[in-house]
XYZ file of C-alpha atoms in Angstrom:
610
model
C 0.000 0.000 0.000
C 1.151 3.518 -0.785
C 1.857 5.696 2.689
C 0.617 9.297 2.610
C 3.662 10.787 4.357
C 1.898 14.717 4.735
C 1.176 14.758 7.873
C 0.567 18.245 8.151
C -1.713 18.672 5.527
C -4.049 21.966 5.707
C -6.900 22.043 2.856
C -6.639 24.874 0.524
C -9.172 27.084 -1.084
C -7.776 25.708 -4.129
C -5.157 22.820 -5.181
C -4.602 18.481 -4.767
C -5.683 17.378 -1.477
C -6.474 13.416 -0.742
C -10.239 12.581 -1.390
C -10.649 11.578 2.566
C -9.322 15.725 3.249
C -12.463 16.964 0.884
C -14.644 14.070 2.933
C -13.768 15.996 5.930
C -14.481 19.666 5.070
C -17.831 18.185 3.105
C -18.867 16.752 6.195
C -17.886 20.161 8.397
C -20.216 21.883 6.233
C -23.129 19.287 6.228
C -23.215 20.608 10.176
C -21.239 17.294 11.223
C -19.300 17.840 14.615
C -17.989 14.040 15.564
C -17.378 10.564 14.001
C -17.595 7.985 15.695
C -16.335 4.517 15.175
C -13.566 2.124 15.133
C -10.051 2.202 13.301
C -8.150 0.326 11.054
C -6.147 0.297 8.239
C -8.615 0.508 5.249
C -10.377 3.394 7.296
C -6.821 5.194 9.271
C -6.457 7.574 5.908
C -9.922 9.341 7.205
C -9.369 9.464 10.498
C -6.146 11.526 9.772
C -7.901 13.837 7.951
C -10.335 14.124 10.721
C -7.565 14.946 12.957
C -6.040 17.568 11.205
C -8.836 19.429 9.724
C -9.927 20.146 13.317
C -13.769 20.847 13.128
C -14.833 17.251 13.758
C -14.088 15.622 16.540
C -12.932 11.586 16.596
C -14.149 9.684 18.764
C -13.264 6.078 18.976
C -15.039 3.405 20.382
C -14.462 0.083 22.013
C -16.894 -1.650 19.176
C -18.199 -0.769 16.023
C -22.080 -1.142 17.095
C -21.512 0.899 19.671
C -19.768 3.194 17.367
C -22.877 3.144 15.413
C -25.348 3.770 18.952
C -23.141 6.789 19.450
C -24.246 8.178 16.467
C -27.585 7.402 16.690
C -28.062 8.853 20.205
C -26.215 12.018 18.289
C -28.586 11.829 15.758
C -31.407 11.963 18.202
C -30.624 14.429 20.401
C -29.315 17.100 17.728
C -31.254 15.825 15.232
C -28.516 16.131 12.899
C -27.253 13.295 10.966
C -24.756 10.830 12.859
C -21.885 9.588 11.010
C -19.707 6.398 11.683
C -16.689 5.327 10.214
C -15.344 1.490 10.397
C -13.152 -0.133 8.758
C -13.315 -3.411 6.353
C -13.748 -6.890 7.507
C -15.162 -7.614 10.876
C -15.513 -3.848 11.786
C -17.860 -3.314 8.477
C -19.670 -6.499 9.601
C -20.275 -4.995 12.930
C -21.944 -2.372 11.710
C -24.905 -4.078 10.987
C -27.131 -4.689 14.028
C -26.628 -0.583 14.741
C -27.673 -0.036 11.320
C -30.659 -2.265 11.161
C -31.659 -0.384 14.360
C -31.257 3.105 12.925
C -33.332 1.962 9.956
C -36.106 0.413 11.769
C -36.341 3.373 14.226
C -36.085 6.136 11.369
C -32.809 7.932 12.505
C -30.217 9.603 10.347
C -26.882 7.534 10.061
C -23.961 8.088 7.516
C -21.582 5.207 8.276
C -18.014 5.344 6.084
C -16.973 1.671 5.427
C -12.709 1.469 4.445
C -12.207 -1.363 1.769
C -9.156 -2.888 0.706
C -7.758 -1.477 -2.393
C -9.411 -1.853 -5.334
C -6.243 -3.777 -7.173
C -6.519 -6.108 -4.473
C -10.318 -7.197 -4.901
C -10.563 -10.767 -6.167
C -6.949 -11.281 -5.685
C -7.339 -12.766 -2.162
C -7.215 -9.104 -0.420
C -7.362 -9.622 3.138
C -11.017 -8.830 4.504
C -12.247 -8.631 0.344
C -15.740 -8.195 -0.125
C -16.289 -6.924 -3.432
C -17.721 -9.333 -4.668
C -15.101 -10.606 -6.811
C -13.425 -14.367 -7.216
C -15.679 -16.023 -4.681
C -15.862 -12.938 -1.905
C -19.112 -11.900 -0.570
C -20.259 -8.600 -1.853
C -20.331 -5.579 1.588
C -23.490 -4.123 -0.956
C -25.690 -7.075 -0.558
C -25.135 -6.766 3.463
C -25.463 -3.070 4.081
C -28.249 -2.408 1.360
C -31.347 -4.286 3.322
C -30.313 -1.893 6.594
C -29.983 1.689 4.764
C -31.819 3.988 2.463
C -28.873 4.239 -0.030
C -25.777 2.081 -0.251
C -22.915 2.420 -2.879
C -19.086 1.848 -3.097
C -17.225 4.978 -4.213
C -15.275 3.669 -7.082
C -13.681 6.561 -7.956
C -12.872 9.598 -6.783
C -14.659 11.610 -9.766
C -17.814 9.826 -7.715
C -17.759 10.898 -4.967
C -19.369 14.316 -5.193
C -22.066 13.006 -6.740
C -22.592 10.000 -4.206
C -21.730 11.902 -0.882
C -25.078 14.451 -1.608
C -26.779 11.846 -2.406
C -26.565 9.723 0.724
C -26.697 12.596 3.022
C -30.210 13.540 1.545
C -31.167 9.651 1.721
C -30.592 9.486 5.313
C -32.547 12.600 6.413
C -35.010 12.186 3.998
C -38.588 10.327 5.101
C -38.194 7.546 5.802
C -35.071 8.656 7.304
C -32.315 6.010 7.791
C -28.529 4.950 7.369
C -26.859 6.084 4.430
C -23.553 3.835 3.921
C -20.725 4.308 1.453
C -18.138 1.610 1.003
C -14.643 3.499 0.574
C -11.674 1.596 -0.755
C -8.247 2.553 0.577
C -7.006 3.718 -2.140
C -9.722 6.135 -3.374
C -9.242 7.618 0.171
C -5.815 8.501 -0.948
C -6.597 9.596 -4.590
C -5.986 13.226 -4.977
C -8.603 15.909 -5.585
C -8.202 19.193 -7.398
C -10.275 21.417 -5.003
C -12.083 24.654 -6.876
C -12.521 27.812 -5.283
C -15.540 28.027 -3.830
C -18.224 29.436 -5.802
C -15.390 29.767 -9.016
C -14.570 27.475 -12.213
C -13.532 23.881 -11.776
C -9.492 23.389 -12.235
C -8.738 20.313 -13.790
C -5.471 18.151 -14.743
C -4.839 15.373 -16.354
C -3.546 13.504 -12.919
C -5.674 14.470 -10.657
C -9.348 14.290 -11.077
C -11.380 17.424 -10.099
C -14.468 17.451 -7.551
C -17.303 19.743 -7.907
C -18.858 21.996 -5.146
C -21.419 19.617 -4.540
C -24.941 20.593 -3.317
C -26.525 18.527 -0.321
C -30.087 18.985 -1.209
C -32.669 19.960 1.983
C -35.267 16.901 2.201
C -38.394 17.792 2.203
C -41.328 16.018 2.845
C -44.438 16.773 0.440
C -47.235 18.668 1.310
C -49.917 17.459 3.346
C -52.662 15.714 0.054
C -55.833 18.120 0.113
C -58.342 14.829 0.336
C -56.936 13.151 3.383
C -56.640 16.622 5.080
C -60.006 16.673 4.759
C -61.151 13.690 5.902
C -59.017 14.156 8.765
C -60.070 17.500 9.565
C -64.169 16.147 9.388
C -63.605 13.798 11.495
C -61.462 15.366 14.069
C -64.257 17.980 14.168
C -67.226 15.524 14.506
C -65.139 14.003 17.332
C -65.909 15.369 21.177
C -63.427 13.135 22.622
C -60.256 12.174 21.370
C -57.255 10.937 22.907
C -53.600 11.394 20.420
C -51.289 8.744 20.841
C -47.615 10.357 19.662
C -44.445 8.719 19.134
C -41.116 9.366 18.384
C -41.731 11.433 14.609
C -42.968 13.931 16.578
C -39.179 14.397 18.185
C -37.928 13.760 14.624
C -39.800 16.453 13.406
C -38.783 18.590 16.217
C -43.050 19.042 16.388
C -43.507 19.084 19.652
C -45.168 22.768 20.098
C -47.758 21.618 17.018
C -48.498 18.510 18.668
C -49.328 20.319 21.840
C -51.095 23.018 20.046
C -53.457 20.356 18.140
C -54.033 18.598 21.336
C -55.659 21.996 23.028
C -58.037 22.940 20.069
C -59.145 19.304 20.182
C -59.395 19.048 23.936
C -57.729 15.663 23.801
C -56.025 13.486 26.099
C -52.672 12.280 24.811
C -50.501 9.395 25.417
C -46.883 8.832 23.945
C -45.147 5.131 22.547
C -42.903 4.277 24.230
C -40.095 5.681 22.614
C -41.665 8.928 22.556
C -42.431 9.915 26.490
C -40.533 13.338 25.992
C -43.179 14.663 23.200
C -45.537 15.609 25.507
C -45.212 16.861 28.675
C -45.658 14.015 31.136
C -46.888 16.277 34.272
C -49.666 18.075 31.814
C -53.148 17.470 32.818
C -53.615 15.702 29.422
C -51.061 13.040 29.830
C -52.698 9.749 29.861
C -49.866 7.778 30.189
C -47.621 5.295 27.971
C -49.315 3.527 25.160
C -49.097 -0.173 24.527
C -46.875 -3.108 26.436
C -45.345 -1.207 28.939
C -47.880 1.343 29.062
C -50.467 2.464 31.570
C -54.506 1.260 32.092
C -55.474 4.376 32.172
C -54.765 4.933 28.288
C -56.428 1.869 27.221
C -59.512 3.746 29.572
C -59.033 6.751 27.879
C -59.354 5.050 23.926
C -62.905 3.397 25.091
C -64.074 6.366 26.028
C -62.767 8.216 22.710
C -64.585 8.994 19.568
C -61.870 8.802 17.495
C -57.737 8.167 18.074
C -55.625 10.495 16.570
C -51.727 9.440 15.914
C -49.462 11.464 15.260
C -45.368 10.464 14.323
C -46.283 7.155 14.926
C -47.745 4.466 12.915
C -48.044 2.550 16.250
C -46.467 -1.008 16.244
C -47.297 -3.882 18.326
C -45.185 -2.496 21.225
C -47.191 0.446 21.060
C -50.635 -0.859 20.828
C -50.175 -4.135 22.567
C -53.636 -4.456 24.273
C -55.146 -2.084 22.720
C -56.261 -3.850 19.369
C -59.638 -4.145 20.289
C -60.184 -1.067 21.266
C -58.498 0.830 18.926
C -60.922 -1.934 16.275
C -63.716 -0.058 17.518
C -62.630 3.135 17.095
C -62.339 5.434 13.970
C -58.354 6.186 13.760
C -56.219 9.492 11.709
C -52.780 9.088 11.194
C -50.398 11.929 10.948
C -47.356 10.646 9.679
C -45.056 10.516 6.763
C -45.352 6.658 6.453
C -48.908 4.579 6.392
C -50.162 3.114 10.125
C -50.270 -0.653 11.637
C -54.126 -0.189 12.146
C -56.709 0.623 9.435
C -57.907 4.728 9.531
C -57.729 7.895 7.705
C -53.690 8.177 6.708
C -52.364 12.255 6.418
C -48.886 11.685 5.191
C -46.266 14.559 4.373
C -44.384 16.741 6.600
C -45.449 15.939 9.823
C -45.539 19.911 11.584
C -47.001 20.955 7.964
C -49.413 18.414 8.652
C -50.198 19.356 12.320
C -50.428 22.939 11.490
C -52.942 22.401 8.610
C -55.093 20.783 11.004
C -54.868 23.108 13.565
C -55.896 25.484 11.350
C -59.358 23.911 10.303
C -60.027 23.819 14.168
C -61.588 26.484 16.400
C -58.771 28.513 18.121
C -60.508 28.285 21.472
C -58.419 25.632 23.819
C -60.686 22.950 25.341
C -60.522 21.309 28.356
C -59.695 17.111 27.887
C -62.629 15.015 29.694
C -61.425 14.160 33.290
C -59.012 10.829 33.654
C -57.331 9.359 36.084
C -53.884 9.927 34.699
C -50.950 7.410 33.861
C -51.346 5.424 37.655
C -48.440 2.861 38.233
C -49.963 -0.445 37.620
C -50.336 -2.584 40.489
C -47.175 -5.251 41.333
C -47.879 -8.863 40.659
C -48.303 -10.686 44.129
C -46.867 -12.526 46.113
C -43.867 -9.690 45.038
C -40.779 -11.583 46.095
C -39.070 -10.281 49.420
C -35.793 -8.632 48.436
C -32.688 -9.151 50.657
C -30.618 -6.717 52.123
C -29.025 -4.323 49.254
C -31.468 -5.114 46.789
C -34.165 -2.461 45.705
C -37.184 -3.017 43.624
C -37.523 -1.838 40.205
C -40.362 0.798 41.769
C -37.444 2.522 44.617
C -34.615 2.518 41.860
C -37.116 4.671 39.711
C -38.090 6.797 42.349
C -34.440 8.018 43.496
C -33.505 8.162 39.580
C -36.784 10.707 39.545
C -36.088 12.250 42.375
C -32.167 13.022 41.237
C -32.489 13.536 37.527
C -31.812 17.351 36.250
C -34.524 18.425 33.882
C -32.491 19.071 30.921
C -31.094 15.623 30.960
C -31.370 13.194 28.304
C -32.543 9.726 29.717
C -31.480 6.324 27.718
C -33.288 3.230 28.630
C -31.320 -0.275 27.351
C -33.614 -3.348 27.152
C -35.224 -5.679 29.274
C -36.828 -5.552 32.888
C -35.018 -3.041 34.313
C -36.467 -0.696 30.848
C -39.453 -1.681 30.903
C -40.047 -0.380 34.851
C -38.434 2.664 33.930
C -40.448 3.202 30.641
C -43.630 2.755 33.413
C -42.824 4.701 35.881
C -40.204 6.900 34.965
C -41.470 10.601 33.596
C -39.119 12.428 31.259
C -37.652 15.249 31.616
C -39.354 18.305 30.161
C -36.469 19.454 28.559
C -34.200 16.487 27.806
C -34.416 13.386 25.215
C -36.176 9.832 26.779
C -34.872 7.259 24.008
C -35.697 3.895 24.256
C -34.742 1.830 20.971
C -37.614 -0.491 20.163
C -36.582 -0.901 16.212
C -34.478 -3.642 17.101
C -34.465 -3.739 21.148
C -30.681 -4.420 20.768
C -29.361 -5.118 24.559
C -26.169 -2.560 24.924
C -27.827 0.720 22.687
C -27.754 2.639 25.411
C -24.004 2.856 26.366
C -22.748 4.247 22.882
C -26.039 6.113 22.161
C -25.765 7.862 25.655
C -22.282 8.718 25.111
C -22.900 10.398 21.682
C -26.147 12.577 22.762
C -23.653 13.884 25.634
C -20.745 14.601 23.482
C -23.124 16.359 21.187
C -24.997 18.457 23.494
C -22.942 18.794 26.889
C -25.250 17.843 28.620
C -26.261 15.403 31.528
C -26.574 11.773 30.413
C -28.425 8.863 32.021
C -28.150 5.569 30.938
C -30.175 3.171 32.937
C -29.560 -0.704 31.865
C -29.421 -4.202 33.127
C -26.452 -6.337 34.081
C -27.124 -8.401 31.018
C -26.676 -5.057 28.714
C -23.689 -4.256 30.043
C -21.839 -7.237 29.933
C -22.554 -7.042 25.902
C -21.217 -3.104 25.584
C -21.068 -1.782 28.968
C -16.899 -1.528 28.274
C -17.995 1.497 26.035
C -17.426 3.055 30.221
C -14.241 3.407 29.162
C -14.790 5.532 25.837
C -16.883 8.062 28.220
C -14.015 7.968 30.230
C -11.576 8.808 27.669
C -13.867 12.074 26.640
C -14.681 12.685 29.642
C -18.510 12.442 28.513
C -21.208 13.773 31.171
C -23.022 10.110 31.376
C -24.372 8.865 34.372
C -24.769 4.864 34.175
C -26.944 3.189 36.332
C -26.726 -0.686 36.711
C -30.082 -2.317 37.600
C -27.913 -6.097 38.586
C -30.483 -8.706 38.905
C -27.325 -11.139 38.035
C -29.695 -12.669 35.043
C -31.086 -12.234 32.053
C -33.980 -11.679 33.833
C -36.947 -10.923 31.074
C -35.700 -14.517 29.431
C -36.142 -15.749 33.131
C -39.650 -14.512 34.033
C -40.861 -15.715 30.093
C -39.318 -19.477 31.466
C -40.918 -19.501 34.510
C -44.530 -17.848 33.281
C -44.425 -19.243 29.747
C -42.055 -22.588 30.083
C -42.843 -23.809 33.403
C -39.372 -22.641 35.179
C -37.723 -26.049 33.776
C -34.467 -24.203 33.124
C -31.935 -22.195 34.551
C -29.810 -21.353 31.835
C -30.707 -17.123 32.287
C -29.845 -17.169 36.117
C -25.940 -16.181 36.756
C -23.544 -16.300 39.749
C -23.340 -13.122 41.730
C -21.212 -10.015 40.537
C -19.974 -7.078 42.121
C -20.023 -4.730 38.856
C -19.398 -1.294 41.181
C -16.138 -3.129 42.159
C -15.071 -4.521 39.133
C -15.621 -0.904 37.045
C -13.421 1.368 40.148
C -11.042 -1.228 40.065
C -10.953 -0.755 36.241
C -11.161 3.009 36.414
C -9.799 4.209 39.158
C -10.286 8.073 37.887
C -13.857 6.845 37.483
C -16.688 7.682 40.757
C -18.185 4.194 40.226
C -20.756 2.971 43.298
C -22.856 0.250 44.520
C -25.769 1.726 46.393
C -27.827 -0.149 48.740
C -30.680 1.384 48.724
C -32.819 4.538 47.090
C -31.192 6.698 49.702
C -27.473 6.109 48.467
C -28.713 5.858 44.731
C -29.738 9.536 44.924
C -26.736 10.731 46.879
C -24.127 8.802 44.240
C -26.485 10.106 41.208
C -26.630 13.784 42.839
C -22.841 13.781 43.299
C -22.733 12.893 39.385
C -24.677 15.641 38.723
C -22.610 17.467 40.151
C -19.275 16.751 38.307
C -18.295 17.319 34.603
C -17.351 13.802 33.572
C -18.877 10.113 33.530
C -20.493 8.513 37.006
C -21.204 4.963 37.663
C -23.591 3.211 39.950
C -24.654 -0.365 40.298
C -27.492 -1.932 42.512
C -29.128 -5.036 42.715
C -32.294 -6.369 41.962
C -34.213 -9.489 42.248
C -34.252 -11.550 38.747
C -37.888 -12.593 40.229
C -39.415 -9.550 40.616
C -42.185 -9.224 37.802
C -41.955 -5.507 35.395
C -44.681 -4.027 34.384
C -45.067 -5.281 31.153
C -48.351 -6.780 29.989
C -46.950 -9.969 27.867
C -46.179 -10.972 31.532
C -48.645 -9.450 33.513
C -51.500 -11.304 31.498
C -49.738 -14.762 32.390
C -50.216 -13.950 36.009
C -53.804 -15.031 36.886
C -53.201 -13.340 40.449
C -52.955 -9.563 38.971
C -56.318 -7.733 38.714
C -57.245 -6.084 35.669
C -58.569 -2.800 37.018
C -60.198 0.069 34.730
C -57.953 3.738 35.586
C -60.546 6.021 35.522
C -62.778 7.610 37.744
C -65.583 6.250 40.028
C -68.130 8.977 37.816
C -66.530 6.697 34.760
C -66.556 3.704 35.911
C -70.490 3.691 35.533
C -70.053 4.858 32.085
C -67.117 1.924 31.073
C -68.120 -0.858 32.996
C -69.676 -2.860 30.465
C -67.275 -2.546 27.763
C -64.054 -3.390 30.326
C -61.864 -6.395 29.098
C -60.333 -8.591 31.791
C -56.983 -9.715 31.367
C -59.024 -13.424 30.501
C -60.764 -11.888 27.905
C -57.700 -10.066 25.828
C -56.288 -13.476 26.552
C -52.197 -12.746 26.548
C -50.615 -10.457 24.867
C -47.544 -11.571 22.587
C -44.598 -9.472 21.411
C -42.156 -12.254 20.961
């Protein structure tokens, strides 16, 4: 391979500079601030001209998913597109899960793939995959997971290409954008023009164009459906809005709670959306679906007509609520068609909101009285927790009771998430992700890492043991950049939502998801001994260690144990437990008018989500 010895390479207004130096200064202009990701030797030629351009900051990770998570938590807390660079071979390949969950969840990712040089392909290259002389092609991986794929060939290409996947990615659907770079059309060198003048060209090196990122831009809102929407939002006296996380996307959070007043509706959130709508407002009905609250499921019998908005509400998200929500007319606001049948209003979604606000009387109305999103009732007999070990309902409370309200809250998979989801309100004027595209265990620990890099702000990442053993190490990249995370380690020593399905679902015959005890507080101080890592004991010392994090400029760790037997409120579980009581949350003045059209958990029968 041929070295690039300049290393002190500034880019020029005009002249040759290596393709990867243009890269750079492209992505400085798109708004870009960090990369994150993993090195290596196809991919080292961009992370030097990361270095010395100076206006992006590198940030590498301990894994290439994670590297991915970081920019996805970027993504969604700027909501400016995340970009990831990996090299060929096993760090491309563990790109994927990341990608598939930036796809299925809708957020803008540009991930930069190295490849080995291009007169190496089909010659046995190390880590080939071109395609060529028996080598798996990286297109026919990366394509399924990403709204445009392509393999720079050239560097003539590139200008077109880069544009091109930029506007892919933040386009709706938005999504990962990948481009597959080999080495050595990193290295290739690019006649710059002066910006705004004519195009120099030679006959050695190729010449780039200014090119021009196009805006996306959703089309307007179809004059038919807004009608239909608007008639029946009108002819509707009580409506309850279900929102999820478009609404963040869309940065439509002032239209959603504008539409909501004129229509005097309750409104509920998915439950990767809590932070659309404020969770202490007199409206808020609660979480929507699996790990939801009664009182929304109250709220949609009582409804005329359910209005969602960013959302086209997926199973977790109306898990026992399809029979209601059968018997109930149903708009959609959103750029992408809904699960359930209804009245779809696709286009820009605050374009959208703001044409129907405007076809609605500019009067606020009161919503119909509710009971509000009530914690639903623990399973009995709850298991008796040993000394040290909190329930799922005190860990939540002292997380509440320290978290700042401009914090950004991450919440990893399993048991441990799905309390939190529950009980846990967001903050009014941080982020609340949860990542339900793909419910990979670990998300949290790179995407925490990136929202705080990319804001400054106050992190929490609240996750299982079983989470952190998979990326929990990514502790040590918050270290390194002295990232304002806060990660709290619910240990139930298990993979404790695998546990509770074999015990409720299997008939406890196995084991396998039950682990020996570990001290994680201990292991991670020993690790980092720069590091204020914890094991509290109880909610007391939980919100003195997470106050004292607060309080500092870098990362924070605390770890406290839980019991793998304890029950979450999730309903795929709570409807195997024939001792919990299916209760309707509303008032005793509704209760006379619901009664009669209340399911018991018997006659949902129990609710599946996998």
């Amino acid at each position: 391979m041929t070295a690039i010895t300049d290393t002190t390479l500034e880019i020029p207004e005009e002249g040759a500079v290596r393709l990867v130096d243009y890269l750079a200064a492209e992505l400085t202009r798109a708004g870009v601030t960090h990369m994150f990701g993993v090195g290596g030797a196809n991919i080292e030629d961009l992370y030097d001209a990361v270095h010395h351009a100076g206006t992006i900051r590198g940030v590498v990770a301990k894994h290439e998913f994670s590297a991915v998570t970081m920019a996805d938590g970027y993504a969604r807390a700027t909501r400016r597109i995340g970009v990831v660079a990996a090299t060929s071979g096993g760090g491309a390949m563990n790109l994927v899960p990341g990608l598939a969950e930036a796809y299925a969840s809708r957020v803008p990712v540009l991930a930069l793939v190295g490849q080995p040089p291009t007169g190496q392909e089909g010659h046995g290259a190390f880590q080939d995959s071109s395609g060529k002389a028996g080598s798996f092609d990286a297109r026919d991986v990366f394509t399924p997971v990403s709204r445009f794929c392509a393999r720079v060939d050239d560097a003539d290409s590139l200008a077109e290409l880069l544009p091109r996947a930029i506007a892919a990615a933040q386009a709706d659907p938005k999504g990962p954008a990948v481009l597959l770079l080999p080495k050595d059309v990193q290295q290739a060198q690019v006649a710059l023009p002066v910006r705004g003048g004519p195009t120099t060209r030679t006959a050695s090196t190729p010449s780039v164009p200014t090119p021009n990122v196009p805006t996306p831009s959703a089309s307007a809102p179809g004059l038919e459906a807004l009608d239909a929407a608007s008639a029946a939002l009108r002819g509707a006296s009580r409506v309850l809005v279900i929102a999820g996380e478009g609404v963040a996307a869309a940065d439509a959070r002032p239209e959603l709670a504008e539409l909501a007043r004129r229509l005097g509706a309750w409104v509920a959130v998915t439950p990767d959306a809590k932070d659309v709508f404020d969770n202490r407002a007199i409206r808020f009905a609660g979480v929507a679906g699996v790990m939801g609250h009664a009182n929304v499921e109250g709220c949609l019998r009582r409804a005329d007509l359910c209005l969602l908005v960013g959302t086209r509400l997926p199973l977790l998200a109306r898990g026992g609520l399809d029979r209601a929500l059968a018997a109930t007319p149903v708009v959609c606001i959103d750029p992408e068609p809904p699960f359930v049948a209804g009245i779809a209003l696709s286009g820009n979604l605050r374009d959208a909101l703001r044409a129907v606000a405007d076809r609605l009387p500019s009067r606020p109305l009161p919503c119909p009285e509710h009971a509000g999103p009530l914690p639903t009732p623990a399973p009995t007999p709850v298991p008796q927790a040993g000394a040290g070990t909190l329930s799922y309902a005190e860990a939540v409370a002292a997380v509440e009771a320290a978290l700042p309200q401009d914090a950004h809250v991450f919440v990893d998979a399993g048991n441990a998430g799905a309390s939190a989801v529950h009980l846990l309100p967001a903050p009014r004027h941080g982020r609340f992700v949860v990542a339900v595209g793909m419910g990979g265990m670990g998300y949290t620990f790179g995407a925490g890492i990136g929202a705080a890099l990319a804001t400054g702000r106050r992190t929490y990442v609240l996750a299982g043991d079983g989470a952190f053993f998979m990326h929990g190490m990514e502790v040590h990249t918050a270290v390194e950049y002295a990232a304002p995370v806060t990660f709290v380690i619910f240990n139930n020593n298990a993979h404790a939502m695998c546990a509770v399905r074999e015990e409720l679902i299997q008939g406890g015959v196995r084991s396998d998801d039950l682990f020996a005890r570990t001290d994680i507080a201990a292991g991670v101080a020993a690790a980092f001994p720069a590091l204020d890592a914890t094991w509290a004991g109880d909610g007391a010392q939980l919100r003195r260690a997470l106050l004292r994090g607060n309080a500092g400029s870098g990362p924070a760790f605390v770890a406290l144990d839980c019991d793998a037997r304890e029950i979450p409120p999730f309903l795929p579980f709570l409807s195997f437990t024939a001792s919990t009581e299916h209760t309707a949350s509303t008032t005793n003045a509704e209760n006379a008018e619901s009664t009669e059209s209340e399911e018991s958990f018997d006659e949902r029968g129990p609710v599946h989500v996998g």
